[in-house]
Coordinates of C-alpha atoms in Angstrom, one line a residue:
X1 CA -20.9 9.9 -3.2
X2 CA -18.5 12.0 -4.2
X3 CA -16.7 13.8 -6.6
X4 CA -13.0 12.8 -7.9
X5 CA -10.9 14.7 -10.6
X6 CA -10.9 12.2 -13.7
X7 CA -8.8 14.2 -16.0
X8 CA -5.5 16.9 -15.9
X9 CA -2.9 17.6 -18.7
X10 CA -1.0 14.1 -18.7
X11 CA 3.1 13.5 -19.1
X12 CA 4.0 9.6 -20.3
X13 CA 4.7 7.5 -17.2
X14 CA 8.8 8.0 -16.5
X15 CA 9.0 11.0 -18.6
X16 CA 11.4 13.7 -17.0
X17 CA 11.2 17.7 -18.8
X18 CA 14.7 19.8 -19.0
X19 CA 13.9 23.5 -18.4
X20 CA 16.0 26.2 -18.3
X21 CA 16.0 28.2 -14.7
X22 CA 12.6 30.2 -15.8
X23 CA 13.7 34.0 -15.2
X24 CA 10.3 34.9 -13.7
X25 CA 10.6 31.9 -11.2
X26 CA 11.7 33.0 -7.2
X27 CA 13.7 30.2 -5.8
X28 CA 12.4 29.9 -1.7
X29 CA 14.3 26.8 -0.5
X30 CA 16.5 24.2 -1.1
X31 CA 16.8 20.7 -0.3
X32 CA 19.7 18.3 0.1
X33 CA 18.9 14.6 0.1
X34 CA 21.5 12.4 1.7
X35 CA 21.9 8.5 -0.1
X36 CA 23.6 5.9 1.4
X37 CA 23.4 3.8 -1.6
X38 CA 22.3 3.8 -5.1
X39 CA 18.9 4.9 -6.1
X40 CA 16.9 1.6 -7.1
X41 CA 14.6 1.8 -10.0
X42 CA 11.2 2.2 -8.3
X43 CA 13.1 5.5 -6.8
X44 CA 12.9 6.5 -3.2
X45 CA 9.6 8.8 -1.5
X46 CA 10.8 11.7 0.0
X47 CA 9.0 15.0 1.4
X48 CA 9.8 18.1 3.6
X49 CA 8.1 20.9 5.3
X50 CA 7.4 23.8 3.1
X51 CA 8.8 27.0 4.0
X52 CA 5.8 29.8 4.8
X53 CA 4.0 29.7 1.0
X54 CA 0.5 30.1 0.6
X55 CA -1.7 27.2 0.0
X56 CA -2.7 28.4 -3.2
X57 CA 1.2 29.3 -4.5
X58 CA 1.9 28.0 -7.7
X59 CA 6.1 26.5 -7.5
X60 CA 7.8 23.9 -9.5
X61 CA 10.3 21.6 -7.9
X62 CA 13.9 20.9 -9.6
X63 CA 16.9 19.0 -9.3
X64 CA 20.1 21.0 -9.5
X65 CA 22.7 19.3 -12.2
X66 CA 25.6 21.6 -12.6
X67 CA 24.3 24.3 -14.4
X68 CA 20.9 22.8 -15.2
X69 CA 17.6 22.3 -13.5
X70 CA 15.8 19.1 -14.4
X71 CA 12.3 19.3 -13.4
X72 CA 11.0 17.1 -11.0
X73 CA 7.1 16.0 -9.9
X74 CA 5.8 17.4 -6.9
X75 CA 3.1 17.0 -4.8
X76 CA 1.8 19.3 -1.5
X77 CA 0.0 17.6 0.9
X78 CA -1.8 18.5 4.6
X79 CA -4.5 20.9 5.4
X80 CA -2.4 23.9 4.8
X81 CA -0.8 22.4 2.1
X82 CA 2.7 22.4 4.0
X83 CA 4.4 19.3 3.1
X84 CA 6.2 18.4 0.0
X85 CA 6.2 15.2 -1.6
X86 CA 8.4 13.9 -4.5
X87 CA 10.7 10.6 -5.6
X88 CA 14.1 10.3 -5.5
X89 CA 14.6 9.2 -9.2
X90 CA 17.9 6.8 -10.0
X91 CA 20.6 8.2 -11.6
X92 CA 23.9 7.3 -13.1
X93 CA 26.9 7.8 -10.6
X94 CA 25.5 6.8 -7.3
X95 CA 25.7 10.2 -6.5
X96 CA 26.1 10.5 -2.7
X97 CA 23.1 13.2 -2.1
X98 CA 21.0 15.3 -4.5
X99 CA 19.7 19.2 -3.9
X100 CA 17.2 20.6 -5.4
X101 CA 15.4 23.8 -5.5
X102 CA 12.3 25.2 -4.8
X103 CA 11.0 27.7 -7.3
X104 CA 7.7 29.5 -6.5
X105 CA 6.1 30.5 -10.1
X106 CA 3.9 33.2 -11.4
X107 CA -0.2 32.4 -10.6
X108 CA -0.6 32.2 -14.6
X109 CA 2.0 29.3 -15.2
X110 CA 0.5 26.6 -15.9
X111 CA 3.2 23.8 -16.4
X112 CA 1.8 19.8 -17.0
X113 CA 2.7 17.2 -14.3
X114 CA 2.3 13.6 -15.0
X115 CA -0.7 12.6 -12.2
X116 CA -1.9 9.9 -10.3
X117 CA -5.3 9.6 -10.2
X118 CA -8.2 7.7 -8.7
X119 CA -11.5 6.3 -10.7
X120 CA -14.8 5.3 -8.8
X121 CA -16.9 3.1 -11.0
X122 CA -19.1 0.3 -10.5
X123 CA -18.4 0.0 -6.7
X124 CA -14.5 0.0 -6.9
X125 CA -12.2 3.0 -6.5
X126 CA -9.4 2.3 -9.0
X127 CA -6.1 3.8 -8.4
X128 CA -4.5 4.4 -11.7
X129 CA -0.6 5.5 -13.0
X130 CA -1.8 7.7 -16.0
X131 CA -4.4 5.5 -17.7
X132 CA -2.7 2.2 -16.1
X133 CA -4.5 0.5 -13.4
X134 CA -2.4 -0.4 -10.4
X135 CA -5.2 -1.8 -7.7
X136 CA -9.3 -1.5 -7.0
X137 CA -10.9 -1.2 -3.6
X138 CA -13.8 -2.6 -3.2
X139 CA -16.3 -0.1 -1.6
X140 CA -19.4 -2.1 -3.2
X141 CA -20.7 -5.8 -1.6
X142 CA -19.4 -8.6 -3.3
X143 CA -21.8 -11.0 -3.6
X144 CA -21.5 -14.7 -2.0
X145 CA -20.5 -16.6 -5.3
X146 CA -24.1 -18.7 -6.4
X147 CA -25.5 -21.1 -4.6
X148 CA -23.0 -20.3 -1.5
X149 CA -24.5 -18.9 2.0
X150 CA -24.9 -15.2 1.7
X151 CA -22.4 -14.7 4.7
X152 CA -19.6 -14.7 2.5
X153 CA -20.5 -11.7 1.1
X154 CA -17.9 -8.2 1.7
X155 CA -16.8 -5.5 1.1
X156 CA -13.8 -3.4 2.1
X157 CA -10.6 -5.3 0.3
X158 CA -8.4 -4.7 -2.4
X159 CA -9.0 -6.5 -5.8
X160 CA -7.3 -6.4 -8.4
X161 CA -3.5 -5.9 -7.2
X162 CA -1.7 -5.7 -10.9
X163 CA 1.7 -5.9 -11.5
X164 CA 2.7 -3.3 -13.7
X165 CA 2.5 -5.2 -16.6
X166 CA -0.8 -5.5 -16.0
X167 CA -1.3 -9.2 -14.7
X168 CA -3.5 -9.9 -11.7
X169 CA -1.5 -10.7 -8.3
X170 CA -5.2 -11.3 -6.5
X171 CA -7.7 -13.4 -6.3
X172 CA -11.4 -13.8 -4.5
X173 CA -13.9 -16.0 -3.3
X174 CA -11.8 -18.9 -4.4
X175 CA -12.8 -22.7 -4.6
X176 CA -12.8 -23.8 -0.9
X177 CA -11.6 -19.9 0.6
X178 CA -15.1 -18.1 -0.1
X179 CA -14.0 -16.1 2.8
X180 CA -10.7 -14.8 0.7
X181 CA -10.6 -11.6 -0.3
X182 CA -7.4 -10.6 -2.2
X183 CA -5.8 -8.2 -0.1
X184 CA -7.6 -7.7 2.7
X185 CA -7.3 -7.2 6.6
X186 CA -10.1 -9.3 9.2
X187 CA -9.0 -10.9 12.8
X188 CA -10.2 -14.8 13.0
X189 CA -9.8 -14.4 16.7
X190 CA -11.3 -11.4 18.6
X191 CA -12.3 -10.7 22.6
X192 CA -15.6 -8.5 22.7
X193 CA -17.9 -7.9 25.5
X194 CA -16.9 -11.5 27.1
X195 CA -17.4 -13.6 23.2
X196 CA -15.1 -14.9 20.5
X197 CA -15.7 -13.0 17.3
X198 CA -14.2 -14.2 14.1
X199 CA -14.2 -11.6 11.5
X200 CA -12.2 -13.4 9.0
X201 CA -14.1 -17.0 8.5
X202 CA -17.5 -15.4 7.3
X203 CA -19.0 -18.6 6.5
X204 CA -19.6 -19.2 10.4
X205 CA -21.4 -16.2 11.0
X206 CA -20.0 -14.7 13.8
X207 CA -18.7 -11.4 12.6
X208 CA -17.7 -9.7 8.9
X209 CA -16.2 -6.1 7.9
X210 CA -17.5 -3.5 5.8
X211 CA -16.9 -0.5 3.7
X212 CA -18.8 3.0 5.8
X213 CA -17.0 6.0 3.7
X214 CA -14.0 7.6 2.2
X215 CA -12.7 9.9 4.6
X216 CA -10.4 11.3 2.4
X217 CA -8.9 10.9 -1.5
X218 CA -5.8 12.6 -2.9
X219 CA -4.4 13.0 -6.4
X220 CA -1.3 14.5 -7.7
X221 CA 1.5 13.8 -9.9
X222 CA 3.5 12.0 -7.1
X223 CA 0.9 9.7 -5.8
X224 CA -3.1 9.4 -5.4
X225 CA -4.6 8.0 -2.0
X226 CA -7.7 6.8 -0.3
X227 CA -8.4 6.6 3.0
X228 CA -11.4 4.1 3.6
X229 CA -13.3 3.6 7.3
X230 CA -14.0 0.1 7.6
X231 CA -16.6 -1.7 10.7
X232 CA -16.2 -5.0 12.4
X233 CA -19.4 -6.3 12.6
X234 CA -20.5 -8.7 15.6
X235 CA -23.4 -10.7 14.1
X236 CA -25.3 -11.4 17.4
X237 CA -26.7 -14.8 18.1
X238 CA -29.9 -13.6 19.1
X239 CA -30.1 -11.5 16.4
X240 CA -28.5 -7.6 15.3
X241 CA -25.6 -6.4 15.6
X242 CA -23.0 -4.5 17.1
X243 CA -19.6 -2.5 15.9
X244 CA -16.9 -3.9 18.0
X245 CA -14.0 -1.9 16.1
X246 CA -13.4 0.5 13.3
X247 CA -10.6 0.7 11.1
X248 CA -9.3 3.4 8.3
X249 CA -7.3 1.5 5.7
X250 CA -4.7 4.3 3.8
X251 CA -3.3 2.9 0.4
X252 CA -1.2 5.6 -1.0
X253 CA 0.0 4.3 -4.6
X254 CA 3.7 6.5 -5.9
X255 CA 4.0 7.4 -9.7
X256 CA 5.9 4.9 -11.9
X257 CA 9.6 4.9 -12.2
X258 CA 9.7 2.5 -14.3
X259 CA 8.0 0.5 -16.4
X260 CA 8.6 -2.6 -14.3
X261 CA 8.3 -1.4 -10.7
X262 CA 6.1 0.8 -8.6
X263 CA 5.8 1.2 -4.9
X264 CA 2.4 1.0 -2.8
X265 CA 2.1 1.7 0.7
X266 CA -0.7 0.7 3.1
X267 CA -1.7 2.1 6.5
X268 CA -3.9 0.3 9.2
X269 CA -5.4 2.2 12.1
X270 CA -7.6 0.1 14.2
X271 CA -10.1 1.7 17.3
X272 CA -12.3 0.0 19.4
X273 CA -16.1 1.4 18.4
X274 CA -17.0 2.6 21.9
X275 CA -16.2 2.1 25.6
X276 CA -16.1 -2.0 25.7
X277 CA -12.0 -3.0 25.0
X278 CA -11.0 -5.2 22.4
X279 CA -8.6 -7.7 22.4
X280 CA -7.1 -9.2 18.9
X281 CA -6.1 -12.9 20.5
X282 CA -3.5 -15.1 20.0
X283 CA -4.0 -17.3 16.8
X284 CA -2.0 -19.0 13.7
X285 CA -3.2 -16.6 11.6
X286 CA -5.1 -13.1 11.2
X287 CA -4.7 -9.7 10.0
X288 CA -3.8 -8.6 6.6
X289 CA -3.3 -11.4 4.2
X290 CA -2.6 -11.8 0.3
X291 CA -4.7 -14.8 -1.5
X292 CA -2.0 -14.4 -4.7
X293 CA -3.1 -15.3 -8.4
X294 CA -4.1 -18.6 -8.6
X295 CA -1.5 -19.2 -11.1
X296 CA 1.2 -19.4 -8.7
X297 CA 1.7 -23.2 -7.1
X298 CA 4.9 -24.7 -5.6
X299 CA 6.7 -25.6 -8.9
X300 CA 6.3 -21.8 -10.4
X301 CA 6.4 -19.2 -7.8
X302 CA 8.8 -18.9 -5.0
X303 CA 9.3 -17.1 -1.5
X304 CA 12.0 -15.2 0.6
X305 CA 12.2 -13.8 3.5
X306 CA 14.5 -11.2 5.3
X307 CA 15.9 -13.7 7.8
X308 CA 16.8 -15.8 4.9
X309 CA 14.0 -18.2 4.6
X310 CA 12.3 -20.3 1.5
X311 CA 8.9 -21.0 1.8
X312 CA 8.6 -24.7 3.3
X313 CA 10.6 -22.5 6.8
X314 CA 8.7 -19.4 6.5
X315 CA 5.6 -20.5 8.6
X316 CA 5.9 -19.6 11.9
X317 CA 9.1 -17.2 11.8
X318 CA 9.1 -14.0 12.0
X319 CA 10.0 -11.7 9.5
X320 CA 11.0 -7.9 8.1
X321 CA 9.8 -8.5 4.8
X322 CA 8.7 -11.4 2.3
X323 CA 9.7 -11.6 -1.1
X324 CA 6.9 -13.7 -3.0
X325 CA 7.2 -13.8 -7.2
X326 CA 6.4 -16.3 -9.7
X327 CA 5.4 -17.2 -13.6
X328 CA 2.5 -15.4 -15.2
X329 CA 0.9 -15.4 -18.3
X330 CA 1.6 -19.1 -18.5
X331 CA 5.0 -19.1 -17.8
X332 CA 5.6 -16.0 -20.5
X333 CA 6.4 -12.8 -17.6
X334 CA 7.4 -13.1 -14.3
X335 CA 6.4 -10.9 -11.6
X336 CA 5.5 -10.6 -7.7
X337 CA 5.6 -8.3 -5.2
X338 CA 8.4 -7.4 -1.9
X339 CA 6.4 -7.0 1.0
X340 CA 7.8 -4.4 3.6
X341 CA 6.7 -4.1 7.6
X342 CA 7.5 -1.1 9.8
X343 CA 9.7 -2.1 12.6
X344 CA 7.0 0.2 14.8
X345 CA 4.6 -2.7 14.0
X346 CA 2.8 -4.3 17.4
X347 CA 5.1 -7.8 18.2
X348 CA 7.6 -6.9 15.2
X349 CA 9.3 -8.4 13.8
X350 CA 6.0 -10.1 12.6
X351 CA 4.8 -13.4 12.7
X352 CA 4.2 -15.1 9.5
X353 CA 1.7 -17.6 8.1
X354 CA 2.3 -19.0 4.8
X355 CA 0.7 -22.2 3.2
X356 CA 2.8 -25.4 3.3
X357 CA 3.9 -26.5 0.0
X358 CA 1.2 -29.2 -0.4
X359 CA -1.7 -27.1 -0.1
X360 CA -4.7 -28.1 -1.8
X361 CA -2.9 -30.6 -3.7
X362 CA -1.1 -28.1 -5.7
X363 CA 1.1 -25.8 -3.0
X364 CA -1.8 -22.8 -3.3
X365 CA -0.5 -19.5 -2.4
X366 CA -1.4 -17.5 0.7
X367 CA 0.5 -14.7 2.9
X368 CA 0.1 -13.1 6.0
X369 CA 1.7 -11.1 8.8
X370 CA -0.2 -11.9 12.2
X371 CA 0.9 -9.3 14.4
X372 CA -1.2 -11.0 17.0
X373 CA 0.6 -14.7 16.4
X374 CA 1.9 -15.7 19.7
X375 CA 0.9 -13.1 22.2
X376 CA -2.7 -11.2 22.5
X377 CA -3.1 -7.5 21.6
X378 CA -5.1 -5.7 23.8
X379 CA -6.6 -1.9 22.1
X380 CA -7.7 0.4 24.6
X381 CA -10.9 2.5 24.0
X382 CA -10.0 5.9 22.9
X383 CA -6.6 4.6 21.2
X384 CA -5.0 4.1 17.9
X385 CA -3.3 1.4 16.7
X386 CA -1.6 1.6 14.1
X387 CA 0.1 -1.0 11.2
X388 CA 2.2 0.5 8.7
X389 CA 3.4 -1.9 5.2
X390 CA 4.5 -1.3 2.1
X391 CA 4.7 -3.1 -1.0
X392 CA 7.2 -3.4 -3.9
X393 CA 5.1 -4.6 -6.9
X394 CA 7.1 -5.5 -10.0
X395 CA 8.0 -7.8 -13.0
X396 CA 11.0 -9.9 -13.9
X397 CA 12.8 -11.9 -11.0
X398 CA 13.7 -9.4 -7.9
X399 CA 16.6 -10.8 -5.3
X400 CA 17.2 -10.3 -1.6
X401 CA 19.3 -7.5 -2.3
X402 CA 15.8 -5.3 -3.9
X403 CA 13.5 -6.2 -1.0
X404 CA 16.3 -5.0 1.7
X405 CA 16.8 -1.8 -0.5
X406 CA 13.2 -0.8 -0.8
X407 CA 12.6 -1.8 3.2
X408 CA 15.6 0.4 4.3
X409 CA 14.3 3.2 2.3
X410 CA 10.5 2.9 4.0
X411 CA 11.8 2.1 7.3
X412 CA 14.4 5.1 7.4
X413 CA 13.8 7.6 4.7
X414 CA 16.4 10.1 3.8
X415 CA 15.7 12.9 6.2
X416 CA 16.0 15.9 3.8
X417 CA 17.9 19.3 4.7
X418 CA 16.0 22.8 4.1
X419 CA 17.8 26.1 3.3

């Protein structure tokens, strides 16, 4: 379909070189990064506008210590290559700002960069820290599970989530929820063309959504990205069908820290197909969800949300985030992930769903956001819409205090100063 970059010179995960200022380097800019707070594990994303370099200009990126320059990961993104991307890594000191400097090299250099990178095998694009595996997309059909009606096959979701341990956070086509689909995005309740679609319960055969292309992919050695166009599909009663909306799904995944934490960010933008509106309606639930590892009941996994709320509250309330961690491995790691909305969200803060703690007997697992909980959302033909999330994955126990650090850094970056 088509091709992806499998292999570049490789630094461990975390690793950070010293160099010297190299003499035959020409520093072009400078940047000053203002912190309110200390720099958490994970670190922080950050970028800037390059100043006028050409696309093809080889530069290294380093943080200015004193007399020393520690070199720092880069990445250039855009059509003409003009951002710059890099993490704010944590530091002793709580430093309040960092500079760094911007050093464009001679075309030979060749200096190695720890990458992220993608792999497409077998029907799943894996995103991968190094030679770690961090999440698959799905861009194959998974088949109904036997003996179950064909409807609830899909594509189009994310499984495996890992923590970075390595332990699944996801799970599909569970016992009961054929329709569940790890991490994954479909509207139960949908206004087309004068009908009710539901795109989320496939067993009734209304609607489903499916994987059309990649649009785009992205490695480097701050992050690797996909962008994947998704179609809702109106299964007509009469027979056919129709697109009644499109959707590009970003998942950007940032280079490890730490070997306990990494950050993940995911971008919806929804578009109604043609000239007929759309209109996501009111319901319970809807939009993305996460069906968690079915590990996780009521007695070993928890839940906490910004406003302050365990699980048996959380249904119902709105929230800026929702902490959700629990026993792996049988009890022998812990791990979970902080999962952060954009206040530019439609109806935010969000409306939650969350299982009640008697689920299936055992207090099952399952969290969404439903923008669309409480009050319609009308799209417009010939609009965007646009949902913007990001998730802290880890192990070990994370607090309050982590989730409200890592939302305050994706809700207002550090705007960085060029020189």
């Amino acid at each position: 379909m088509y091709a992806i970059r499998h292999s570049r010179r490789l630094l461990p995960l975390g690793l950070i070189v010293m160099f010297a200022p190299i003499a035959a380097a020409q520093r072009v800019a400078t940047f000053t990064v203002p912190l309110d707070g200390p720099v958490p594990a994970e670190g922080v994303p950050v970028s800037a506008e390059l100043p006028d370099l050409p696309a093809e200009a080889a530069f290294d990126l380093y943080e200015v210590r004193g007399a020393e320059r520690e070199w720092v990961p880069s990445q250039r993104e855009g059509g003409g290559r003009k951002r710059l991307h890099w993490l704010v890594a944590p530091r002793a000191g709580g430093a309040a700002g960092r500079v760094y400097e911007l050093a464009r090299l001679p075309a030979a250099t060749d200096v190695p960069q720890a990458e992220m990178n993608l792999v497409d095998r077998d029907g799943v694009l894996t995103l991968r820290a190094g030679e770690r595996e961090l999440l698959g997309y799905y861009h194959a059909v998974q088949q109904a599970p036997a003996g179950e009606s064909p409807l609830y096959a899909r594509s189009g979701f994310i499984h495996p989530l890992r923590a970075p341990h390595g332990q699944v956070l996801t799970q599909i086509q569970p016992m009961g929820d054929f329709h569940h689909y790890g991490l994954w995005a479909p509207w139960p309740r949908v206004g087309f063309e004068g009908r009710e679609i539901d795109f989320w319960n496939l067993g009734d055969g209304k609607g489903t959504v499916r994987f059309t292309r990649f649009a785009a992919t992205s490695e480097g050695s701050v992050f690797a990205e996909y962008q994947a166009e998704q179609e809702h599909v109106v299964l007509l009663p009469e027979g056919g069908e129709k697109v009644a909306l499109r959707e590009v799904q970003t998942v950007r995944g940032y280079r490890m820290l730490a070997a306990d934490a990494y950050l993940l960010d995911l971008t919806i933008v929804l578009r109604c197909a043609g000239a007929v509106p759309v209109t996501l309606l009111d319901y319970r639930y809807g939009g993305p969800g996460w069906r968690p590892t079915a590990e996780w009941n009521r007695t070993n996994s928890e839940m906490l949300t910004s406003e302050g709320l365990a699980r048996p509250a959380i249904d119902g309330s709105r929230a800026r985030w929702c902490l959700v961690q629990g026993e792996v491995d049988g009890g022998g790691d812990y791990a979970g992930a902080a999962w952060l909305t954009h206040p530019g969200n439609f109806n935010s803060p969000e409306p939650m769903r969350v299982w009640p703690e008697d689920k299936n007997g055992r207090g099952d697992v399952f969290v969404n956001f439903a923008p669309a909980k409480g009050r319609d959302w009308p799209l417009e033909p010939g609009k965007d819409y646009v949902l913007r999330y990001r998730f802290l994955v880890f192990n070990g126990h994370r607090a309050a205090e982590a989730a409200e650090g890592a939302w305050r850094s994706f809700t207002k970056p550090p705007v960085v100063q060029v020189e």
